[in-house]
């Protein structure tokens, strides 16, 4: 069994996927203005700032994870992004993604935590640089730090409309 190959495949599945999401927020059909309008509708204030921060964080964390650089910290960013998505865009829609639920974002967050636990593998920039940002401690950092960062962002910036507060 080649664990290094499995870790590389997982990194190359998650990293570019998040980069694509980030670049879509900037260059997709609605562009950054459309992302800003979407974030406004979700209740993220100020939406212009969160649209930019989300895009930058997705692109940055996705690239870091794909290259296996600062793996534990990149995984923490993945968890934070997915928890915010779970609480804003997917809240009140149940578990299943085909109903708009949080199934997918939970899977992405947990896969990132698994990478923080297992490390980026032999074919990574972390390995080349001799960085040890993986293992059980880093899995806790990724999960706990990501949840804490998301909670802080939500506490300071999530202001859904009154109607959403009643129905969401």
Short mmCIF file of C-alpha atoms in Angstrom, two decimals:
data_model
loop_
_atom_site.label_atom_id
_atom_site.label_comp_id
_atom_site.label_asym_id
_atom_site.label_seq_id
_atom_site.Cartn_x
_atom_site.Cartn_y
_atom_site.Cartn_z
CA UNK A 1 0.00 0.00 0.00
CA UNK A 2 1.35 3.42 -0.93
CA UNK A 3 0.10 5.97 1.59
CA UNK A 4 2.08 8.74 -0.11
CA UNK A 5 0.16 8.16 -3.34
CA UNK A 6 -3.17 8.18 -1.49
CA UNK A 7 -2.27 11.48 0.21
CA UNK A 8 -1.19 13.01 -3.11
CA UNK A 9 -4.46 11.96 -4.75
CA UNK A 10 -6.47 13.43 -1.87
CA UNK A 11 -4.49 16.69 -2.02
CA UNK A 12 -4.98 16.89 -5.79
CA UNK A 13 -8.72 16.31 -5.38
CA UNK A 14 -9.28 18.90 -2.65
CA UNK A 15 -6.78 21.64 -3.49
CA UNK A 16 -7.70 22.39 -7.11
CA UNK A 17 -11.41 22.04 -6.26
CA UNK A 18 -11.13 24.87 -3.74
CA UNK A 19 -8.98 26.95 -6.12
CA UNK A 20 -11.73 26.56 -8.73
CA UNK A 21 -14.34 27.75 -6.23
CA UNK A 22 -12.23 30.79 -5.34
CA UNK A 23 -11.50 31.76 -8.93
CA UNK A 24 -15.17 31.31 -9.79
CA UNK A 25 -16.04 33.87 -7.11
CA UNK A 26 -13.82 36.36 -8.94
CA UNK A 27 -14.12 35.38 -12.60
CA UNK A 28 -17.38 33.37 -12.78
CA UNK A 29 -20.49 34.55 -14.61
CA UNK A 30 -21.41 37.14 -11.97
CA UNK A 31 -17.83 37.99 -11.12
CA UNK A 32 -16.87 39.49 -7.80
CA UNK A 33 -19.93 41.76 -7.91
CA UNK A 34 -22.19 38.70 -8.17
CA UNK A 35 -20.37 37.03 -5.29
CA UNK A 36 -20.81 40.19 -3.26
CA UNK A 37 -24.57 40.21 -3.97
CA UNK A 38 -24.78 36.51 -3.01
CA UNK A 39 -22.90 37.11 0.26
CA UNK A 40 -25.18 40.07 1.00
CA UNK A 41 -28.21 37.80 0.52
CA UNK A 42 -26.63 35.20 2.82
CA UNK A 43 -26.22 37.81 5.53
CA UNK A 44 -22.45 38.25 5.54
CA UNK A 45 -21.63 41.88 6.36
CA UNK A 46 -19.84 43.71 4.85
CA UNK A 47 -20.42 41.58 1.78
CA UNK A 48 -17.81 43.35 -0.37
CA UNK A 49 -15.11 42.36 2.13
CA UNK A 50 -16.28 38.78 2.65
CA UNK A 51 -16.52 38.13 -1.09
CA UNK A 52 -12.86 39.07 -1.48
CA UNK A 53 -11.64 37.32 1.67
CA UNK A 54 -13.48 34.11 0.77
CA UNK A 55 -12.09 34.08 -2.78
CA UNK A 56 -8.54 34.77 -1.60
CA UNK A 57 -8.74 32.21 1.20
CA UNK A 58 -10.13 29.53 -1.12
CA UNK A 59 -7.44 30.13 -3.74
CA UNK A 60 -4.65 30.34 -1.16
CA UNK A 61 -5.69 27.34 0.93
CA UNK A 62 -6.38 25.30 -2.19
CA UNK A 63 -2.93 26.00 -3.62
CA UNK A 64 -1.22 25.30 -0.29
CA UNK A 65 -2.99 21.96 0.09
CA UNK A 66 -2.42 20.95 -3.53
CA UNK A 67 1.32 21.56 -3.18
CA UNK A 68 1.46 20.12 0.32
CA UNK A 69 2.78 23.31 1.86
CA UNK A 70 1.84 24.28 5.43
CA UNK A 71 -0.60 21.39 5.30
CA UNK A 72 -2.03 21.69 8.82
CA UNK A 73 -2.68 25.40 8.40
CA UNK A 74 -4.19 24.92 4.95
CA UNK A 75 -6.49 22.26 6.40
CA UNK A 76 -7.55 24.69 9.13
CA UNK A 77 -8.55 27.22 6.44
CA UNK A 78 -10.54 24.50 4.64
CA UNK A 79 -12.43 23.70 7.86
CA UNK A 80 -13.15 27.39 8.53
CA UNK A 81 -14.47 27.92 5.01
CA UNK A 82 -16.67 24.82 5.14
CA UNK A 83 -18.12 25.66 8.57
CA UNK A 84 -19.04 29.15 7.37
CA UNK A 85 -20.64 27.64 4.24
CA UNK A 86 -22.50 25.12 6.39
CA UNK A 87 -23.92 27.87 8.62
CA UNK A 88 -24.76 30.36 5.88
CA UNK A 89 -25.56 28.81 2.50
CA UNK A 90 -26.49 25.29 3.63
CA UNK A 91 -28.25 25.96 6.93
CA UNK A 92 -31.80 24.81 7.37
CA UNK A 93 -31.64 22.58 4.28
CA UNK A 94 -30.94 19.27 6.00
CA UNK A 95 -28.06 16.90 5.47
CA UNK A 96 -28.25 15.83 1.82
CA UNK A 97 -26.44 17.96 -0.75
CA UNK A 98 -29.08 17.25 -3.42
CA UNK A 99 -31.47 19.23 -1.21
CA UNK A 100 -28.93 22.00 -0.64
CA UNK A 101 -27.76 20.47 2.64
CA UNK A 102 -24.38 20.37 4.34
CA UNK A 103 -23.28 16.84 3.40
CA UNK A 104 -20.64 18.00 0.88
CA UNK A 105 -19.06 20.73 2.99
CA UNK A 106 -18.80 18.36 5.96
CA UNK A 107 -17.04 15.80 3.75
CA UNK A 108 -14.58 18.42 2.46
CA UNK A 109 -13.82 19.64 5.99
CA UNK A 110 -13.28 16.12 7.31
CA UNK A 111 -11.06 15.18 4.36
CA UNK A 112 -8.93 18.25 5.12
CA UNK A 113 -8.66 17.21 8.78
CA UNK A 114 -7.63 13.72 7.61
CA UNK A 115 -4.82 15.32 5.58
CA UNK A 116 -3.75 17.33 8.62
CA UNK A 117 -3.59 14.06 10.57
CA UNK A 118 -1.86 12.01 7.87
CA UNK A 119 0.34 14.71 6.44
CA UNK A 120 0.90 15.67 2.83
CA UNK A 121 3.06 12.65 2.04
CA UNK A 122 6.46 12.24 0.43
CA UNK A 123 5.61 14.25 -2.70
CA UNK A 124 5.06 17.61 -1.04
CA UNK A 125 6.73 20.94 -0.42
CA UNK A 126 6.43 20.34 3.34
CA UNK A 127 8.62 17.24 2.93
CA UNK A 128 11.17 19.08 0.77
CA UNK A 129 11.40 21.89 3.35
CA UNK A 130 11.43 19.51 6.30
CA UNK A 131 8.24 20.96 7.78
CA UNK A 132 6.26 18.80 10.19
CA UNK A 133 2.82 20.42 10.19
CA UNK A 134 0.85 17.20 10.34
CA UNK A 135 -0.12 14.53 12.83
CA UNK A 136 -2.73 14.11 15.57
CA UNK A 137 -1.97 17.54 17.08
CA UNK A 138 -2.36 19.22 13.68
CA UNK A 139 -5.65 17.41 13.10
CA UNK A 140 -6.90 19.02 16.34
CA UNK A 141 -5.51 22.39 15.26
CA UNK A 142 -7.18 22.09 11.85
CA UNK A 143 -10.55 21.06 13.28
CA UNK A 144 -10.59 23.24 16.40
CA UNK A 145 -8.88 26.24 14.85
CA UNK A 146 -11.11 26.10 11.78
CA UNK A 147 -14.26 25.91 13.88
CA UNK A 148 -13.04 28.74 16.13
CA UNK A 149 -12.15 30.96 13.15
CA UNK A 150 -15.54 30.31 11.57
CA UNK A 151 -17.32 31.02 14.85
CA UNK A 152 -15.48 34.33 15.21
CA UNK A 153 -16.31 35.35 11.65
CA UNK A 154 -19.95 34.38 12.08
CA UNK A 155 -20.25 36.15 15.44
CA UNK A 156 -18.86 39.39 14.03
CA UNK A 157 -20.21 39.35 10.47
CA UNK A 158 -23.24 37.08 10.02
CA UNK A 159 -26.40 39.17 10.02
CA UNK A 160 -29.16 37.31 8.18
CA UNK A 161 -32.41 39.11 7.50
CA UNK A 162 -35.18 38.88 10.10
CA UNK A 163 -37.20 36.57 7.86
CA UNK A 164 -34.22 34.20 7.59
CA UNK A 165 -33.75 34.27 11.36
CA UNK A 166 -37.31 33.00 11.79
CA UNK A 167 -37.23 30.37 9.03
CA UNK A 168 -33.53 29.35 8.99
#
